[in-house]
Short mmCIF file of C-alpha atoms in Angstrom, two decimals:
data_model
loop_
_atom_site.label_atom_id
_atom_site.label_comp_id
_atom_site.label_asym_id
_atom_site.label_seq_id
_atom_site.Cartn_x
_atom_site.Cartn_y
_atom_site.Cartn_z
CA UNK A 14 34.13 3.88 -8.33
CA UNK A 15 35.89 0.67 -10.10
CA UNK A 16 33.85 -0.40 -13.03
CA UNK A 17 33.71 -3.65 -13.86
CA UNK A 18 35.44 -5.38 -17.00
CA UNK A 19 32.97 -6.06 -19.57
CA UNK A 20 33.65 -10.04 -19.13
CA UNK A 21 32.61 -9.97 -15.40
CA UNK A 22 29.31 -7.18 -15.76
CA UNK A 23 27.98 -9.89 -19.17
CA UNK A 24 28.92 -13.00 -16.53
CA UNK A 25 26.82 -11.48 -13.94
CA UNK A 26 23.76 -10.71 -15.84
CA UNK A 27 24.30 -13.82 -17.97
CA UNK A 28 23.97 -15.76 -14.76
CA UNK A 29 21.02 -13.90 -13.58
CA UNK A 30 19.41 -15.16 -16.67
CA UNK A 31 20.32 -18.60 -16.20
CA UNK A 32 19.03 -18.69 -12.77
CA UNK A 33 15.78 -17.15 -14.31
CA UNK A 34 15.72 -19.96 -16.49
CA UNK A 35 16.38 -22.83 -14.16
CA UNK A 36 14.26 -21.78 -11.51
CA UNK A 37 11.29 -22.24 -13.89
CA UNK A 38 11.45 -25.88 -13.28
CA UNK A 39 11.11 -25.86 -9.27
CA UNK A 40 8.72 -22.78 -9.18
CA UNK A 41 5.10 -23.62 -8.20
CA UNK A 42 2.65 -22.91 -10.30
CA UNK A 43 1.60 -19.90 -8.69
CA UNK A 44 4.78 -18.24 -8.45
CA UNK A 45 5.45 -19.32 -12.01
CA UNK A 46 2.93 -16.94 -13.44
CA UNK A 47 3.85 -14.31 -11.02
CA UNK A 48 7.18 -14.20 -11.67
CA UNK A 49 6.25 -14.16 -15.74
CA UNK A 50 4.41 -10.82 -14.76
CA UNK A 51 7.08 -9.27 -12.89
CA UNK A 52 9.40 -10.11 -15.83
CA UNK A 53 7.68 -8.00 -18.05
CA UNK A 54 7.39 -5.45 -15.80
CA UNK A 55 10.62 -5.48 -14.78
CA UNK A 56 11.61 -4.22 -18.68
CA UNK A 57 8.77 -1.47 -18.15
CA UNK A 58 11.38 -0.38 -15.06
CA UNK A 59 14.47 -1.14 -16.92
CA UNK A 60 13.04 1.55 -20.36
CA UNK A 61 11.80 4.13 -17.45
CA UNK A 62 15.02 3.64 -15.73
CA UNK A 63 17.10 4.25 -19.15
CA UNK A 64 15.84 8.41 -19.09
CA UNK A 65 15.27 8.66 -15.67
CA UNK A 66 18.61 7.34 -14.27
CA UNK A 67 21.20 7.69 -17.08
CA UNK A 68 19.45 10.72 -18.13
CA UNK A 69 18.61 12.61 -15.51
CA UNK A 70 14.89 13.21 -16.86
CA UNK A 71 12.08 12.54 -14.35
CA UNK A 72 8.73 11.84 -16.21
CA UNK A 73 5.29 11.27 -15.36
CA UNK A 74 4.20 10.11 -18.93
CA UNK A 75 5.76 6.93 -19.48
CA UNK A 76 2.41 5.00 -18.80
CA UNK A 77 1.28 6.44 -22.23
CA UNK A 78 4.39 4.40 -23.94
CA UNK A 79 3.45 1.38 -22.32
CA UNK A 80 0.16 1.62 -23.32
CA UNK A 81 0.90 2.26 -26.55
CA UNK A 82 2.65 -0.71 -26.74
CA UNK A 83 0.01 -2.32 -25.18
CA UNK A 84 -3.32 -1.34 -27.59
CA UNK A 85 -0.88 -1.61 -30.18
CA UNK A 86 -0.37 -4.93 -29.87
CA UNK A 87 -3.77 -6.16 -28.53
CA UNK A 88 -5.97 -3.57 -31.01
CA UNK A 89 -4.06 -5.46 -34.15
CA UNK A 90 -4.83 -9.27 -32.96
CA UNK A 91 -8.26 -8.35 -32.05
CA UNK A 92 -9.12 -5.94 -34.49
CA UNK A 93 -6.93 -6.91 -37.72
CA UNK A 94 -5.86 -10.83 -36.89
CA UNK A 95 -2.44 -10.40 -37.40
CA UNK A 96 -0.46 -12.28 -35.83
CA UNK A 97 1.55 -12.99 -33.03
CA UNK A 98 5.13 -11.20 -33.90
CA UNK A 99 3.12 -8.54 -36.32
CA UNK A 100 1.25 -7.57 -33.13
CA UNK A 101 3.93 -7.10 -31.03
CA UNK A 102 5.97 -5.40 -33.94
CA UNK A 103 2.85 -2.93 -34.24
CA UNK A 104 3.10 -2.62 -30.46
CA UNK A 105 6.98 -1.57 -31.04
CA UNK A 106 6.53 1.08 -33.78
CA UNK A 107 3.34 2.34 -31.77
CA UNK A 108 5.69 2.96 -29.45
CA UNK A 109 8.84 4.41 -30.83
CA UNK A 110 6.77 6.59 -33.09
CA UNK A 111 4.81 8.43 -30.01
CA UNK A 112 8.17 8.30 -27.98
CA UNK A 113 9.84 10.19 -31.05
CA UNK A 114 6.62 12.81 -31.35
CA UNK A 115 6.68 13.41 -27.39
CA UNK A 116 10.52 13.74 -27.06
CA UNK A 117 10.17 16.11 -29.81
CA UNK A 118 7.72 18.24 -28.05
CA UNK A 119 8.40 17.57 -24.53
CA UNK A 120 12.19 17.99 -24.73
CA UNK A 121 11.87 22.34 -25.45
CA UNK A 122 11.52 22.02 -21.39
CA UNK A 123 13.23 20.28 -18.55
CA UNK A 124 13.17 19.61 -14.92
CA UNK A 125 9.73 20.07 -13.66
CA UNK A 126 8.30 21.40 -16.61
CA UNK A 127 8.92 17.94 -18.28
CA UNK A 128 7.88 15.86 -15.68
CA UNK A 129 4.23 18.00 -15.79
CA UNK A 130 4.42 18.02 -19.91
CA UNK A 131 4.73 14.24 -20.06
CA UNK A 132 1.85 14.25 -17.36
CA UNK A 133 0.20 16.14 -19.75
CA UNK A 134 0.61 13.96 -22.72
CA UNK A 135 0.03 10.83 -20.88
CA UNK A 136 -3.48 12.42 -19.73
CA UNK A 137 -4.48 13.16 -23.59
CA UNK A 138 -3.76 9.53 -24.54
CA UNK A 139 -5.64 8.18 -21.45
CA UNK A 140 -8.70 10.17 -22.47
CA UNK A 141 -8.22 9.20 -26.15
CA UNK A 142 -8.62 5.95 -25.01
CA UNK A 143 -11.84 5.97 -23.19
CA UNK A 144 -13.22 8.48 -25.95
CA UNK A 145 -13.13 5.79 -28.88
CA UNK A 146 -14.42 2.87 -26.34
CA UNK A 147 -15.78 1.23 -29.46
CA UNK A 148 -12.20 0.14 -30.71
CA UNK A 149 -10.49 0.07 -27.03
CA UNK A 150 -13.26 -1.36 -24.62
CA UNK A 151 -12.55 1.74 -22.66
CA UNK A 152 -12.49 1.49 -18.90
CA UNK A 153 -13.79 -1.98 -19.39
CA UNK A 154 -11.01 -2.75 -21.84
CA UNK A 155 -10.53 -6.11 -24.32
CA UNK A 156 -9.65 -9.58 -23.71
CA UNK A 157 -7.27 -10.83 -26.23
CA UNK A 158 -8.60 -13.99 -27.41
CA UNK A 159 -6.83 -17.32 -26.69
CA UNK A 160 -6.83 -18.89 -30.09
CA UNK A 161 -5.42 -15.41 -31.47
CA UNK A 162 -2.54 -15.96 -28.69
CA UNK A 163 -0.15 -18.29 -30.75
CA UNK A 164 3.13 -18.44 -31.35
CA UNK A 165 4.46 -20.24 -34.30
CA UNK A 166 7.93 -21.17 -34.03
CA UNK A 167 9.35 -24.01 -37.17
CA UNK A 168 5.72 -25.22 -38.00
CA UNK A 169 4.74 -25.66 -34.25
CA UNK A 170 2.29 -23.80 -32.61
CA UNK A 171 2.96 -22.09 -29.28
CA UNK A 172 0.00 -21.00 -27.00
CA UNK A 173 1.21 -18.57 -24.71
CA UNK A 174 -1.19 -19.43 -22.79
CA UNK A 175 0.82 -22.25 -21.71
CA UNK A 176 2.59 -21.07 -18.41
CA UNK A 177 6.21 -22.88 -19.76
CA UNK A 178 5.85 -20.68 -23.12
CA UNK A 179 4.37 -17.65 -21.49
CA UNK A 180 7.25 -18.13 -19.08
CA UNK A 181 10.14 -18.32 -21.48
CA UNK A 182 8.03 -15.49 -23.72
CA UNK A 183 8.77 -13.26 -20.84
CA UNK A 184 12.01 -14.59 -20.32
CA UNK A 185 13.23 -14.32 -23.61
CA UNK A 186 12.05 -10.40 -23.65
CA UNK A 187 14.22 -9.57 -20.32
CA UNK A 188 16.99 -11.10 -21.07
CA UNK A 189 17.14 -9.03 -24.80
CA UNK A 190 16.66 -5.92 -22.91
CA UNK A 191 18.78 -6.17 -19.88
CA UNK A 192 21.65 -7.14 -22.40
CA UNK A 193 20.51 -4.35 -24.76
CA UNK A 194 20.39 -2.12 -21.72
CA UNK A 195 23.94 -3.22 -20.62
CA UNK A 196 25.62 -2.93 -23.69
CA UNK A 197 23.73 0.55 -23.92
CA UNK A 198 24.93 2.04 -20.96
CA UNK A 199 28.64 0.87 -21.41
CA UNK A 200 28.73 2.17 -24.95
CA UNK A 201 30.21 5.94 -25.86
CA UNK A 202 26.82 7.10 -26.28
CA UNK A 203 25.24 5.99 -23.03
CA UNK A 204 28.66 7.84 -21.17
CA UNK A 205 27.39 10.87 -23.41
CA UNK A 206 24.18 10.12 -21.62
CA UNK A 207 25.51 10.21 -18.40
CA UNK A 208 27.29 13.71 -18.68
CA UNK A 209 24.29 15.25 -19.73
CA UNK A 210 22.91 13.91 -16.64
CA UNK A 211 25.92 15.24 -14.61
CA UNK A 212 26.16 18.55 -16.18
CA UNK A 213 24.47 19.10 -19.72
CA UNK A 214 26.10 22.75 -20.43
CA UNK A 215 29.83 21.36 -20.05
CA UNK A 216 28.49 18.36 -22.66
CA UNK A 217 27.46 21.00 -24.67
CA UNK A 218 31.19 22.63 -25.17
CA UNK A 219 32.46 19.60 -25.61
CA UNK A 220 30.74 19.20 -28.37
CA UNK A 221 28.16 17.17 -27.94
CA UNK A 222 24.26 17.44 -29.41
CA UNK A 223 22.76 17.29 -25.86
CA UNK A 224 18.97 17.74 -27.66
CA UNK A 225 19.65 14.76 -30.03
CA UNK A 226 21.26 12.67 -27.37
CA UNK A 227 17.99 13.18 -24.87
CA UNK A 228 15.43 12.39 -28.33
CA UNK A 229 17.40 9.33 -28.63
CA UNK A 230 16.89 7.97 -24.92
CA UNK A 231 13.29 9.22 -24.99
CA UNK A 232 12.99 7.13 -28.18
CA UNK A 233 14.53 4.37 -26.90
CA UNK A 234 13.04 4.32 -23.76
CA UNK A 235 9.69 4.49 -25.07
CA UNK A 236 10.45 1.52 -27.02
CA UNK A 237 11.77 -0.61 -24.50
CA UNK A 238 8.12 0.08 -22.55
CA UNK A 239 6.13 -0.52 -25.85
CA UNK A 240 8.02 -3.76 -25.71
CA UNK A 241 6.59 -4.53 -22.14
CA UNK A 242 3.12 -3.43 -23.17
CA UNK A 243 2.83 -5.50 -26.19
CA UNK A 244 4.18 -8.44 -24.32
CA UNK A 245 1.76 -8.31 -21.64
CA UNK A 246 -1.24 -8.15 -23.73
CA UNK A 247 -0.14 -10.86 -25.96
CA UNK A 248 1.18 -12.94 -22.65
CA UNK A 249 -2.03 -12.23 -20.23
CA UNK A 250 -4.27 -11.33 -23.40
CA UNK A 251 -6.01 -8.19 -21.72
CA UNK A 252 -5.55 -4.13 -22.58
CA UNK A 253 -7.22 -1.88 -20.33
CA UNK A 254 -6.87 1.86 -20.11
CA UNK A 255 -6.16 1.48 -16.40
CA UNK A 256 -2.51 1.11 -17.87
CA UNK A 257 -2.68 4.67 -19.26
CA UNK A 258 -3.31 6.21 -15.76
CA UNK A 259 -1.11 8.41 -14.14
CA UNK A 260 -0.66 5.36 -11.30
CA UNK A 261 1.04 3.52 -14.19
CA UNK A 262 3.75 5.97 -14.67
CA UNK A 263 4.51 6.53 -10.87
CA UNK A 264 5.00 2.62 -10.29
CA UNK A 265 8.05 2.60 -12.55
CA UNK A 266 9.55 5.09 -11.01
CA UNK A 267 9.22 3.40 -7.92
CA UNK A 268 10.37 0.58 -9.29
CA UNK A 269 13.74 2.15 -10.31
CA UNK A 270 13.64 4.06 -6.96
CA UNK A 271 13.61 1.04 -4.92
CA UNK A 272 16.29 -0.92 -7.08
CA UNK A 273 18.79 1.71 -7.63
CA UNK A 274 18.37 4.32 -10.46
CA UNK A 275 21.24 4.05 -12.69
CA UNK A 276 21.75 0.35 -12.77
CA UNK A 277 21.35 -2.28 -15.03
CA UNK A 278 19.43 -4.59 -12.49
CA UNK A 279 18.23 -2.54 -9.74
CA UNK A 280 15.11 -1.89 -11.75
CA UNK A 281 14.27 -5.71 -11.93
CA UNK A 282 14.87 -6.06 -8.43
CA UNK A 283 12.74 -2.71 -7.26
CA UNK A 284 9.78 -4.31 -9.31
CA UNK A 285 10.26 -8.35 -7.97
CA UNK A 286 10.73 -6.88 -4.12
CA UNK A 287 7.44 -4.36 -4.55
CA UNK A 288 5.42 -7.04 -6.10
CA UNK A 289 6.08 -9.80 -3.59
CA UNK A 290 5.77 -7.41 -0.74
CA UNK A 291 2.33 -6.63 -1.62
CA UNK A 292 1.50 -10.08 -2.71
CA UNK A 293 2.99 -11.66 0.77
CA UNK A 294 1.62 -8.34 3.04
CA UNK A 295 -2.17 -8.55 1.38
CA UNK A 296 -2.45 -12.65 1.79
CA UNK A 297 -2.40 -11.44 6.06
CA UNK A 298 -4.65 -8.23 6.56
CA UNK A 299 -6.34 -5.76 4.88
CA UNK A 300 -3.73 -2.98 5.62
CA UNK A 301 -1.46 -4.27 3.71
CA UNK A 302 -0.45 -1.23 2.22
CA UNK A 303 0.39 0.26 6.09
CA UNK A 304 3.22 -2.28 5.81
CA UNK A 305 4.20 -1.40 2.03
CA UNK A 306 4.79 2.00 3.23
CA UNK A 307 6.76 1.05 6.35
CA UNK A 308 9.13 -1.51 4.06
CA UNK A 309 9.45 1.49 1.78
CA UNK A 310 10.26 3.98 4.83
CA UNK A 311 12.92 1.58 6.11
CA UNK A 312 14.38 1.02 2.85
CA UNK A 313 14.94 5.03 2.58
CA UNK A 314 16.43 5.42 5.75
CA UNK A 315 18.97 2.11 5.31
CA UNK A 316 19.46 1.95 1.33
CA UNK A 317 18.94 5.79 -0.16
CA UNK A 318 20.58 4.93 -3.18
CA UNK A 319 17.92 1.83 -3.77
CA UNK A 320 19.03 -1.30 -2.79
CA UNK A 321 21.52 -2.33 -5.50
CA UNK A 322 22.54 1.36 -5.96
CA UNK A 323 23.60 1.46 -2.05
CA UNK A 324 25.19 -2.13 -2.09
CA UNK A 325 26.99 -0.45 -4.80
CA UNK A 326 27.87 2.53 -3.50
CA UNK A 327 29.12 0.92 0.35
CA UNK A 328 30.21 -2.52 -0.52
CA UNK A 329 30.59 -3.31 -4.36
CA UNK A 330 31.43 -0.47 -6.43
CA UNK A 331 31.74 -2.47 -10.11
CA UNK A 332 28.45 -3.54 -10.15
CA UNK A 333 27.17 -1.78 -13.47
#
């Protein structure tokens, strides 16, 4: 497979982002706030995709790092009144810090035994959740409050709120961690992550700290979902602990499933194709899930790989 140069991947996901950007001004309104969502999502996929396709690590717990993310950011604004970049800061180190405990923990086992470990974990933080209802609404969950939602940026206040700021918000946060994610995965250390992937006992007599390497990715990985999490309660101002459900660790997967697992985009597009899909499917009939899972059957059979991951595999092997 030909990689690309570095000058042609950063011009294709540079351009991505500028088409991001100047589609905001043609989008209807609806589709404006939809595609903020899937955004934000979309670097939910792209963290998940960062252990499960470089990696090699299939878990079932990353809902709990998105989460985390997510009260962390929404419990400090409603509970504390800190503010809008302290918030999502809080969300971050929320994040990182149970990402660094789990890894820890979850890393003495692999293959199934982590997936069912993280399932584990992510099943003690949901319940912790609904146990101390008083501080996290529980299944209800907490509305952020609008005034609490601003951004101040030079001496002027943002409301994110406003679909063009909760637009570029979301922008802002995808482009950061695609590029992050590119540069990640073309560095040394994500190759090291790739031949542990491959075949972690030959990257062990090479040399190479295979258990550091994996804490690192879980670590980062979590982060990159804490940064989703945080960003959509401060950008849709709501945290529920319907977030910390199992459901909410399988759609990622999906996500990267869809797109192609071990690329830099395929993520994004796995989440933007599922989301309209269901959004277009549901607007006709009721069974709109009957024609989810057909899509999804179809795109199996024709594109195994994901859809980026097979275009990459048949027709443009640089793509990174």
């Amino acid at each position: 497979m030909k990689e690309a140069s570095p000058a042609k991947a950063y011009a294709l996901h540079l351009g991505i982002i500028g088409l991001l950007f100047a589609i905001s001004f043609v989008l209807p309104e609806y589709h404006h706030g939809l595609l903020a969502r899937i955004m934000v999502l979309a670097v939910f996929a792209m963290g998940y995709n960062m252990l499960f396709g470089y990696v090699g690590l299939l878990s079932l717990g990353h809902a709990m790092f998105f989460s985390a993310g997510l009260y962390g950011a929404g419990l400090a604004v409603i509970h504390l009144g800190w503010s809008v970049p302290a918030a999502f800061a809080a969300g971050l180190a929320c994040g990182a810090l149970l990402a660094l405990v789990i890894g820890v923990l979850a890393l003495r086992t692999s293959g199934v035994a982590f997936m069912i470990v993280t399932m584990m974990f992510a099943q003690v933080f949901y319940l912790i959740i609904l146990y101390f209802a008083s501080w996290t609404g529980g299944d209800q969950g907490l509305v952020v409050p609008q005034s609490a939602r601003v951004l101040v940026l030079g001496g002027t206040s943002l409301g994110l709120t406003n679909p063009t700021v909760r637009y570029m918000s979301a922008l802002a946060l995808f482009s950061i961690v695609l590029l992050v994610t590119l540069a990640v995965v073309r560095s040394r250390y994500g190759r090291v992550l790739v031949a542990i992937r491959e075949n972690e006992e030959r990257t062990k007599m090479l040399g190479y700290d295979t258990f550091s390497n994996k804490l690192a990715a879980v670590v980062v990985s979590g982060t990159i979902c804490a940064a989703s999490g945080a960003a959509y309660a401060l950008l849709f101002g709501y945290v529920g602990s319907t977030f910390a459900s199992v459901q909410y660790s399988i759609l990622p997967l999906l996500w990267v499933l869809l797109g192609g697992a071990a690329t830099t985009l395929g993520p994004s597009i796995g989440t933007l194709f599922m989301y309209y899909v269901v959004d277009v499917t549901s607007g006709y009939t009721s069974a709109y899930l009957l024609i989810v899972g057909i899509a999804l059957i179809l795109l199996v059979l024709f594109f195994p790989k994901g859809i980026l991951g097979t275009i990459r595999q048949r027709w443009l092997g640089w793509l990174p």
